[in-house]
Structures are given as C-alpha cells and as structure tokens.
Short mmCIF file of C-alpha atoms in Angstrom, two decimals:
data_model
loop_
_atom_site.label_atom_id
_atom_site.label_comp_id
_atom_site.label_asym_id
_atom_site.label_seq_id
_atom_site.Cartn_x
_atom_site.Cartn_y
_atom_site.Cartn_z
CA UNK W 23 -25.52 4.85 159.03
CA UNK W 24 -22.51 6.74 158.45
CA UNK W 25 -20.99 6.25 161.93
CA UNK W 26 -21.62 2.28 161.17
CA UNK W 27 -19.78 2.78 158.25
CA UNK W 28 -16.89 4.51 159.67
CA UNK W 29 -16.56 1.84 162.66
CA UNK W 30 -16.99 -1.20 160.22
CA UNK W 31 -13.83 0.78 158.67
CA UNK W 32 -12.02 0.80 161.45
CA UNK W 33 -12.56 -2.70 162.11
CA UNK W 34 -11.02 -4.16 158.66
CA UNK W 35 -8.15 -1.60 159.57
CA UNK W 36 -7.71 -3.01 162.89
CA UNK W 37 -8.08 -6.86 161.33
CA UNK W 38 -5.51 -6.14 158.83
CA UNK W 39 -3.22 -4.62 161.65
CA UNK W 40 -3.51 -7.71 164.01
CA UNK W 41 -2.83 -9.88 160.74
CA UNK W 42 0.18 -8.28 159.97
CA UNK W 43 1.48 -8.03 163.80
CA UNK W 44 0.83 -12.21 163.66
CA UNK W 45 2.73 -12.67 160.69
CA UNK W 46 5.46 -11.14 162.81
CA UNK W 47 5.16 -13.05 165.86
CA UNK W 48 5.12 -16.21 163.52
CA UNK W 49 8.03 -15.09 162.42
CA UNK W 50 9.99 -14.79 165.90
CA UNK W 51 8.29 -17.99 166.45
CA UNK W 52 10.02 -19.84 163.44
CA UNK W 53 13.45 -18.88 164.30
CA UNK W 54 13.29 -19.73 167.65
CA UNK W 55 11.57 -23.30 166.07
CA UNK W 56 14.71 -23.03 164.38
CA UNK W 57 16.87 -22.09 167.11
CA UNK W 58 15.88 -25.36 168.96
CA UNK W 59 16.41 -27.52 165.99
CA UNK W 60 20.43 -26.33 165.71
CA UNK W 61 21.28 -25.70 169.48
CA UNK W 62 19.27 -29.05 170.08
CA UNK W 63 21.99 -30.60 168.21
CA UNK W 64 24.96 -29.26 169.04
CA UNK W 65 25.31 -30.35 172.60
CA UNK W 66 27.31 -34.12 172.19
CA UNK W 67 26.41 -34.44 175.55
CA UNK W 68 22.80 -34.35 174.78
CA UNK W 69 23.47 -36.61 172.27
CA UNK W 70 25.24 -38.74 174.71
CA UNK W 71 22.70 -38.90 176.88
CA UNK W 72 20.01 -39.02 174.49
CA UNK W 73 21.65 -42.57 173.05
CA UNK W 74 21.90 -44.36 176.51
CA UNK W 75 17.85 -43.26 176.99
CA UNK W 76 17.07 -45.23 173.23
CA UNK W 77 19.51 -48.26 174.59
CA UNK W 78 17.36 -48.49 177.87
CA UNK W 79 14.19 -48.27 176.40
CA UNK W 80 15.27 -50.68 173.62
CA UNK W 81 16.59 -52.96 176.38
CA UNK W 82 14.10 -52.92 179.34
CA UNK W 83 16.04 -53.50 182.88
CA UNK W 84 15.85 -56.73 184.59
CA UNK W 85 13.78 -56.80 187.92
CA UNK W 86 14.70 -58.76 190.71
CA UNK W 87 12.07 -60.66 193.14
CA UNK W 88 13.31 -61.64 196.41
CA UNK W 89 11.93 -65.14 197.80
CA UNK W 90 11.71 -66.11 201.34
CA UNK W 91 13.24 -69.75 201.90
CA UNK W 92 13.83 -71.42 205.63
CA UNK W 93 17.26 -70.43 206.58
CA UNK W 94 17.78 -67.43 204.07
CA UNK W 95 16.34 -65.45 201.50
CA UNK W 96 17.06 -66.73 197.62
CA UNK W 97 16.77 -63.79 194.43
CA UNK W 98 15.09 -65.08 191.17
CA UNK W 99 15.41 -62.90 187.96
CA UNK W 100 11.93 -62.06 187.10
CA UNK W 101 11.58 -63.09 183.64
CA UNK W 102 11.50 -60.61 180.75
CA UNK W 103 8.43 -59.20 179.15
CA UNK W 104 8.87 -58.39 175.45
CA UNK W 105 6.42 -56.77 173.51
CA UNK W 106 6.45 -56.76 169.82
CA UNK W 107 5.09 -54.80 167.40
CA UNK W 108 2.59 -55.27 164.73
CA UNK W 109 4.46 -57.90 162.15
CA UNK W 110 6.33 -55.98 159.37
CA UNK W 111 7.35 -53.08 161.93
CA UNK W 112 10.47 -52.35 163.73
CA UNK W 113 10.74 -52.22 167.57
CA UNK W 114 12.62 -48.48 167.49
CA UNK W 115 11.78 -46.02 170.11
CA UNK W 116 11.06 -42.35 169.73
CA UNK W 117 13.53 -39.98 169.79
CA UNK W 118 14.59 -37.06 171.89
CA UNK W 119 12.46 -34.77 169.94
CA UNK W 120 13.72 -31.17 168.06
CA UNK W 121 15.30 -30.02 171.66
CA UNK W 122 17.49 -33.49 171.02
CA UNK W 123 17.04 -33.73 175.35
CA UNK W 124 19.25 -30.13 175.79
CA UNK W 125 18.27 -27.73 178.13
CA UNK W 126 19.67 -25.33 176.14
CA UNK W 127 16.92 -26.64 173.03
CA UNK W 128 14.50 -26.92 174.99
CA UNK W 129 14.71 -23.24 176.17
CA UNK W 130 14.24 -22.20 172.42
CA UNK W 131 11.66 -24.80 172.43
CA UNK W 132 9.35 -24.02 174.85
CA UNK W 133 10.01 -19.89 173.72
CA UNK W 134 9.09 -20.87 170.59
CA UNK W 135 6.08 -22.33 171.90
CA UNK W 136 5.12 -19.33 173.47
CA UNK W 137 5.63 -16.73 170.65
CA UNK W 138 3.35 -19.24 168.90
CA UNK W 139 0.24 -18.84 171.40
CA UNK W 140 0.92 -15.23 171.02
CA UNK W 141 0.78 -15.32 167.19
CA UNK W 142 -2.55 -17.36 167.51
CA UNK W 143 -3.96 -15.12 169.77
CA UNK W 144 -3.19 -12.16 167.59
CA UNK W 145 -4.31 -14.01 164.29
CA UNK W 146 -7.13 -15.14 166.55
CA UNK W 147 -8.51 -11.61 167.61
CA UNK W 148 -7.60 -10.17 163.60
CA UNK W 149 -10.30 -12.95 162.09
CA UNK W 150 -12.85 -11.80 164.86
CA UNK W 151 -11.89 -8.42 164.05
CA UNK W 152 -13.30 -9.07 160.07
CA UNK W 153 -15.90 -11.10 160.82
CA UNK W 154 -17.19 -7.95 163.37
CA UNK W 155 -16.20 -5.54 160.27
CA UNK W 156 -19.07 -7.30 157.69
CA UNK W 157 -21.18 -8.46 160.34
CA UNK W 158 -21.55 -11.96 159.12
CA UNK W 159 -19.11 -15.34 159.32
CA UNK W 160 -15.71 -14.18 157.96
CA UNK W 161 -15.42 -17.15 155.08
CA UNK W 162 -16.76 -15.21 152.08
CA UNK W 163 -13.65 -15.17 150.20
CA UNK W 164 -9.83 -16.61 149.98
CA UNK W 165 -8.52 -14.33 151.77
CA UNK W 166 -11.09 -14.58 155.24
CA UNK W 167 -10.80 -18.62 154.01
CA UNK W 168 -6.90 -18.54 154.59
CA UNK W 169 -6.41 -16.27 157.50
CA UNK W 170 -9.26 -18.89 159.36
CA UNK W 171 -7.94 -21.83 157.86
CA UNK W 172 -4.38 -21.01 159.54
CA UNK W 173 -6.05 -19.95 162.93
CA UNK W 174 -7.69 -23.37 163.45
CA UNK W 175 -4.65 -24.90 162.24
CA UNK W 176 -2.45 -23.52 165.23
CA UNK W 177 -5.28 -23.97 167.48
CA UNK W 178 -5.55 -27.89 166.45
CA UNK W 179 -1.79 -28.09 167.01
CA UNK W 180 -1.69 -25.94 170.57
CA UNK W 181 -4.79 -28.74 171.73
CA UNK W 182 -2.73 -31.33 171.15
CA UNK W 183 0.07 -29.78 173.48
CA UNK W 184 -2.30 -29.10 176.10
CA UNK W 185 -3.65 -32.52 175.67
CA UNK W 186 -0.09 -33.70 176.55
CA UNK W 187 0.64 -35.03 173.23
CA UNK W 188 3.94 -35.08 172.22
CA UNK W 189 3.98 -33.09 168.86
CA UNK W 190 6.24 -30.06 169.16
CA UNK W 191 7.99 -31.54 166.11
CA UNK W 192 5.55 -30.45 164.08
CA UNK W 193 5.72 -26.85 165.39
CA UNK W 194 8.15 -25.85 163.04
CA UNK W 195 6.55 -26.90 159.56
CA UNK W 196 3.34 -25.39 160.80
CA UNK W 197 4.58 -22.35 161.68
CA UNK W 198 6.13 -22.13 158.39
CA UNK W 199 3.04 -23.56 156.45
CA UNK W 200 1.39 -20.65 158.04
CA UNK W 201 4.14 -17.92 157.26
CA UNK W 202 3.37 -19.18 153.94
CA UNK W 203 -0.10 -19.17 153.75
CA UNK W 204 -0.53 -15.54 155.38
CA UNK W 205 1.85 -14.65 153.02
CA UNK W 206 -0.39 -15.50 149.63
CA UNK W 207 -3.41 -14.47 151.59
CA UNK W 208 -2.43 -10.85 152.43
CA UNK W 209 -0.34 -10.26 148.69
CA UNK W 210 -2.32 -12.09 145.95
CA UNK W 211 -5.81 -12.90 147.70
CA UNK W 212 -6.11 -9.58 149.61
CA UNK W 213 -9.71 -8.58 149.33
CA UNK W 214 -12.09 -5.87 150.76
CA UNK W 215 -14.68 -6.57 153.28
CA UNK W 216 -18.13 -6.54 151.49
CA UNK W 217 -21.00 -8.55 151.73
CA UNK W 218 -22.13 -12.10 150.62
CA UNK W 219 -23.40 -12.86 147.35
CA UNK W 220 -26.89 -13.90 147.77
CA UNK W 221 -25.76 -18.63 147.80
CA UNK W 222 -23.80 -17.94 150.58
CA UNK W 223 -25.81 -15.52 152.70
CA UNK W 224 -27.11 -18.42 154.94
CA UNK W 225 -27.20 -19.88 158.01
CA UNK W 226 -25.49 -23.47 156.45
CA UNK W 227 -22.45 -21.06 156.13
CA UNK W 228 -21.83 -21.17 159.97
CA UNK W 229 -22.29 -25.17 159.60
CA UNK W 230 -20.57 -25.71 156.48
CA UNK W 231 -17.47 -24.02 156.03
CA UNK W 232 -16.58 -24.04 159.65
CA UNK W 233 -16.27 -28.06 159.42
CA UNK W 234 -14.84 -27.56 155.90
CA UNK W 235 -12.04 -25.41 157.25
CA UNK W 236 -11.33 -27.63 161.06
CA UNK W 237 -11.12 -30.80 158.38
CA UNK W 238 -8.73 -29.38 155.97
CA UNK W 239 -6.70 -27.90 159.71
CA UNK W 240 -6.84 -31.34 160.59
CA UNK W 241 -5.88 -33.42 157.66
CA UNK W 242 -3.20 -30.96 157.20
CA UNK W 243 -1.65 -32.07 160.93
CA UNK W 244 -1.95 -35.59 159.52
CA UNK W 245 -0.30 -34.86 155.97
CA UNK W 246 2.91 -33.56 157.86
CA UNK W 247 3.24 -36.35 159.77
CA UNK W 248 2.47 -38.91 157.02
CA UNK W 249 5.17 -36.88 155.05
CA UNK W 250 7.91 -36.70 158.32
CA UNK W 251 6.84 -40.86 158.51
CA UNK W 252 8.44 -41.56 154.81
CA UNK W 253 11.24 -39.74 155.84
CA UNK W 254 11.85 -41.15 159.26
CA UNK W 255 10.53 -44.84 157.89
CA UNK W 256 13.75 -44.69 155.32
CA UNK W 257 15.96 -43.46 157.95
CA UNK W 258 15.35 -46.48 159.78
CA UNK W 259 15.58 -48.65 156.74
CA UNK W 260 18.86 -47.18 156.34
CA UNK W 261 20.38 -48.17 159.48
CA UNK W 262 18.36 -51.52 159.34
CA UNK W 263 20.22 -52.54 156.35
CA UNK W 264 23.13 -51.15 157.51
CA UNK W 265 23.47 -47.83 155.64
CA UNK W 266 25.52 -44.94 157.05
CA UNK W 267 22.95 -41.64 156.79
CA UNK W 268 24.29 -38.37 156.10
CA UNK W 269 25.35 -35.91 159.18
CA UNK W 270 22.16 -33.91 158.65
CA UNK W 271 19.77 -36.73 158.82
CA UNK W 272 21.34 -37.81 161.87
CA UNK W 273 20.65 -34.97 163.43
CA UNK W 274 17.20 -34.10 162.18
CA UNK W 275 15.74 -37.34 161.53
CA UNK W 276 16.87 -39.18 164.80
CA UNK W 277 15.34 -36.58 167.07
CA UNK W 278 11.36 -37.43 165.24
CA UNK W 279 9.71 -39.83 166.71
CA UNK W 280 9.90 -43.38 165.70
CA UNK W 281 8.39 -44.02 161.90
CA UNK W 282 6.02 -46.59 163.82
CA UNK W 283 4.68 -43.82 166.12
CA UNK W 284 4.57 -41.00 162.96
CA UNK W 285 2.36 -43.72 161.27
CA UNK W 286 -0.15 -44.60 163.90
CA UNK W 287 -0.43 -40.35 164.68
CA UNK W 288 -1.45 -39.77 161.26
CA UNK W 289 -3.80 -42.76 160.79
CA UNK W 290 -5.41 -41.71 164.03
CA UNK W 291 -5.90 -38.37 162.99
CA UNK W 292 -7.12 -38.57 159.09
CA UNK W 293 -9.62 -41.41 160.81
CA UNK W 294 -10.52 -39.36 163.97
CA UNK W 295 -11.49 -36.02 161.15
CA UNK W 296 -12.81 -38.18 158.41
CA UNK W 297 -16.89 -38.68 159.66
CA UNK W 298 -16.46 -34.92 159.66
CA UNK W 299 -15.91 -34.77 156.49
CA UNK W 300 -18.47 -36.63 155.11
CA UNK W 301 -20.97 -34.49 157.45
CA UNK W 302 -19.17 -31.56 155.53
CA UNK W 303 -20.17 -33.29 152.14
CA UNK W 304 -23.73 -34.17 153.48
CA UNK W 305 -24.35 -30.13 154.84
CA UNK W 306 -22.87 -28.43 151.54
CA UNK W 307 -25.34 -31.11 149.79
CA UNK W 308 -28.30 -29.72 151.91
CA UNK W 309 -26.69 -25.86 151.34
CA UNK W 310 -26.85 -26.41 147.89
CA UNK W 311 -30.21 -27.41 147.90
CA UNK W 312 -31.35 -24.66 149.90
CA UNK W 313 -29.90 -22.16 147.21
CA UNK W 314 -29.92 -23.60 143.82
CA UNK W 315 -32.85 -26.06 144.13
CA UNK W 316 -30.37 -29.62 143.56
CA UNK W 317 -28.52 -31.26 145.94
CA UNK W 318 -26.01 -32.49 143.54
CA UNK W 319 -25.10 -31.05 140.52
CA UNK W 320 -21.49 -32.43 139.75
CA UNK W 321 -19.76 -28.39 140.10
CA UNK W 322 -16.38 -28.87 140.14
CA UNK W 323 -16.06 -28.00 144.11
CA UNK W 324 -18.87 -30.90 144.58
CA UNK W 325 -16.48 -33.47 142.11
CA UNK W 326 -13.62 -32.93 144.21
CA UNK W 327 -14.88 -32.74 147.66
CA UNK W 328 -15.74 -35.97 146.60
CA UNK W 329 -12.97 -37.23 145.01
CA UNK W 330 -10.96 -36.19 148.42
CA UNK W 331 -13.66 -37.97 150.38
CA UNK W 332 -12.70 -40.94 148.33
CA UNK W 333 -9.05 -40.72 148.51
CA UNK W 334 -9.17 -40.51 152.11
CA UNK W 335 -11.63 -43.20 152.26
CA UNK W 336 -8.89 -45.74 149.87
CA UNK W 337 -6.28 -44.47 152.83
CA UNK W 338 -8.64 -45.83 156.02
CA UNK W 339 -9.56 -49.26 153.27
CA UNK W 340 -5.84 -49.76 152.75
CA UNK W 341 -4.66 -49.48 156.56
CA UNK W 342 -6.60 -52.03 156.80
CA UNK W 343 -5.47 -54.30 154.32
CA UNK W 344 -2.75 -56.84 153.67
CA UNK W 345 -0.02 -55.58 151.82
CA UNK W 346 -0.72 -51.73 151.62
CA UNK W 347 -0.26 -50.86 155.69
CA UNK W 348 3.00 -48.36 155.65
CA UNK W 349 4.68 -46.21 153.00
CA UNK W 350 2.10 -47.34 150.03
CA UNK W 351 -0.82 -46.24 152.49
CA UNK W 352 0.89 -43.28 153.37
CA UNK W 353 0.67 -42.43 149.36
CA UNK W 354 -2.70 -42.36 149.08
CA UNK W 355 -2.85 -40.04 152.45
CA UNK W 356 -0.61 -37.42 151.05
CA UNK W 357 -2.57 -38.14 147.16
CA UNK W 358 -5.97 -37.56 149.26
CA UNK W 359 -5.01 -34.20 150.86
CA UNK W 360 -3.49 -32.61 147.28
CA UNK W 361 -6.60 -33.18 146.72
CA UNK W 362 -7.95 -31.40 149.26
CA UNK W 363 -5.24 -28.61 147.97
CA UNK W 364 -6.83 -28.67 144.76
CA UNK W 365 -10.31 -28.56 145.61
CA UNK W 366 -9.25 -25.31 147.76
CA UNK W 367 -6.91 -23.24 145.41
CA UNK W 368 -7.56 -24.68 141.50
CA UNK W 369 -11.31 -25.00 141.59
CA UNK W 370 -11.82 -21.46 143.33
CA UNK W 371 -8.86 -19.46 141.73
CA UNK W 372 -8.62 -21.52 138.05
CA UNK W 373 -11.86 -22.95 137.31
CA UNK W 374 -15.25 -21.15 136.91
CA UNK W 375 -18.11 -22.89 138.92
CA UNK W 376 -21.00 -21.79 141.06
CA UNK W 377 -18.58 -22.11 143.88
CA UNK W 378 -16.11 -19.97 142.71
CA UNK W 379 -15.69 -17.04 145.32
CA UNK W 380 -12.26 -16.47 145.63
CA UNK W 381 -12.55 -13.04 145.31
CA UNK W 382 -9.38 -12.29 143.36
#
C-alpha cells in the first residue's frame, strides 16, 4: 500500500515535470511561429514572387491545340474555362501562407512545426503520466480538463498537417492559445491528484468527457479561422473598394488564405464536429441519469451545453440561408463557441451546480 502510494507520487511529480518541460517547448515553438511570420516578410523577393503566383492563378494560361489540316498544321486557342464562385463571393486566391513563399520562412516554419510535435508529445506523455498517478481517466478537475483539452487541440491541428491540409497559419494562435491555457491551468487551477467524487466515478466518464473535450478542440480550430475569415474578408473588401491597407495588414493578412477558403474551413469543421456534440449532450443525459436518477434537470452545465448546441445549430441553419451566408454567419459561430467558453470556465469556476468540479 505504501509503495503504491509512493509510486502514484512519483507519477504526479513526473506529470507536473513533463507539463512544465511542454510549456517550454511551446514556447520555442511560438517564437520560431513568430520567426516565420517576420523573416517570411522581409524577403521583397518573396514578395515578388509571391505576387506573379496570385496573377497566374487569378489569370489561368491559355492552352494551345494544334490541328492537322492537308498541306500544314493550323493552332486554335483553346477556349478559356472560368470558374466562378458561389454568387456574393470574390474570385481571390490563397496566399503564400505565414512563410510568405521564403525559404528562409519556411525554415522557421517547418522548425516551428517540429518543436510543436515535440511539445505535444511531452504534454502528451505528462496527461498519461496523471491519469497513471489516480488510476482513473484524468478529467476530474480544471486543471486535468485543461492540460487534455490543449493536448487534443495540438493533436487535431498536427492531423490536419499530416492529412495534407494546408493550415500552418493557424499554428501560431494555437500555440499561443495553449501557452495561455497551460498557463491558468498550472497557476490558478493547479490541483492535487485525488480521487473522483462518487457522479463521476463511472464508466460514461471515458464516453463523455472525452467527446466533450475533442468537440470543444475542434470548434476551437473552427473559431480561429472564423475569427482570421472577418479579418481577411475586410482585407479584401478593402482593396475591392479600393482602400489602401496599412503596412502590417499587408504583410500579415495577404499571406492567410483567401476569406472564401477561411469560410468554407470553418463551416466544414463546426459541421464535420457538430453530430458529436449532440452525442455529447445525449451521453451526459444518460450519465446523469445513471447518477442522479433524471436525465434532465436544467443544471446550469445542462442549460448551456444546450444553449451552445443551439448556437451552433443557428450557425449550420444560417449557412444555409439567404442573406446570412458570410460575416453575419460567422457571428453566430464565434457567439456559439463563447458559449462553449462559458459553459467551461463560468458555470464550473462561478456558478454552484451539481456539475461544478473545478477543483479550485
């Protein structure tokens, strides 16, 4: 008994360790997110070269077709293809992305990258490390909440670059989203390792709060790209109306992918989670009536699961409506996850409810 003891010790030493070291690695990783952002922009050649990629993808090259005729052989243009985008959108291409098409960015870029994987790893092995220190799922507080919450996060984001996708622009709000989150979790939501209280000590944890946590890792992917979409989407007004942006939105805003592209990510991704997180709904339903004998019972963690549920629900209705496609959809996205937000930190740190376990 006592040498389980000691070694359950050890292991909430060792988690706390590897949760530290990750904090640091995030922390290499950021400036060398940082790094490629600045040296990605400095290069006019790059920028050069960059430009005359946008002006041949805006203006596809004409292909010639060679026709045999007795006596000779006659060339016809072939005719151009144009395809247009949905009505109400712009036809802009993508841009060069944070490494702005440098070598010298995409060096810190791809390093960046790397330290990244590293920091997930490290995070990775630190949340095992609790979970193997209490014996049991490590979700039974704020603290094991945020340190997994951030995990799956970078995971979600390193899938989609292995899946080819190209998001490394959203490697460097993550990474600080998660500097910031590790942050609160290891100074104000710090917490022993101890046991469950006897509602969560269940299998329907597992089920549960593992979807609960890959939703929120998910809808937060989508929030920073509906957010980088208003951002890019006025750029573009800007220059459509023929505005003259500042130097710094030049250089940041023209390396994101087009505001059309930023848009369809983020509607793919909030619909792609969003069956999840009605299952989540539907299993803390069952959960609750497991342990408390109701299904439903209106606790203020129940209230605003649902009320995200329904915000996110308003988004999907109004992308596919007349009249609210765009910024006023992309509203209600960012309204649905503070939600989300709320339901996480208010209800468990401000309000008192039978789901309050922060801990703190």
């Amino acid at each position: 008994m006592i040498l389980a003891a000691t070694t359950n010790e050890s292991l909430a030493r060792m988690s706390d360790l590897l949760i530290y070291s990750s904090m640091a690695v995030y922390t290499l990783a950021f400036f060398a997110h940082i790094a490629e952002w600045v040296f990605g922009s400095r290069s006019k050649v790059g920028r050069t070269a960059a430009a005359l990629t946008q002006q041949a993808q805006a203006a596809p090259a004409a292909v010639s077709v060679q026709v045999k005729q007795a006596g000779g052989t006659a060339v016809l243009d072939k005719p151009q293809v144009v395809t247009r985008s949905a009505a109400g959108t712009r036809d802009v291409p993508d841009g060069p992305g944070a490494a702005g098409g440098t070598v010298k960015g995409d060096l810190y870029g791809r390093i960046a990258v790397s330290l990244t994987v590293l920091a997930f790893l490290i995070e990775a092995a630190g949340v095992v490390a609790r979970a193997l220190s209490v014996q049991r799922a490590p979700w039974g507080n704020m603290y094991e909440f945020s340190t997994t919450f951030s995990t799956v996060a970078v995971g979600a984001y390193l899938g989609f670059l292995v899946a080819k996708k190209n998001v490394r622009w959203i490697g460097l709000p993550l990474v600080t989203t998660v500097l910031l989150d590790l942050g609160m979790a290891t100074t104000w939501l710090k917490t022993p390792s101890d046991q469950l209280v006897p509602a969560l000590d269940s299998y329907w944890l597992w089920i549960h709060v593992s979807t609960a946590i890959f939703c929120g890792a998910v809808f937060y992917i989508g929030a920073v790209a509906t957010l980088l979409y208003l951002f890019r989407d006025s750029y573009e007004n800007k220059l459509a109306t023929g505005g003259n942006p500042g130097s710094f939105a030049r250089s940041v805003l023209e390396r994101l992918p087009a505001a059309a592209t930023l848009d369809k990510f983020a509607y793919r991704v909030n619909a792609a989670v969003f069956p999840l997180w009605t299952f989540t709904i539907i299993a803390g339903a069952i959960w609750a009536g497991d342990a408390w004998g109701r299904y439903w019972g209106w606790d203020a963690k129940e209230v605003w699961s649902f009320i995200t549920w329904v915000g996110y629900a308003a988004y999907l209705h109004a992308r596919a409506t007349a009249g609210w496609k765009g910024r006023k959809a992309a509203y209600i996205a960012l309204i649905a996850f503070g939600c989300f937000l709320f339901n996480y930190y208010g209800v468990n740190i401000f309000v008192s409810s039978k789901h309050s376990y922060a801990g703190v």
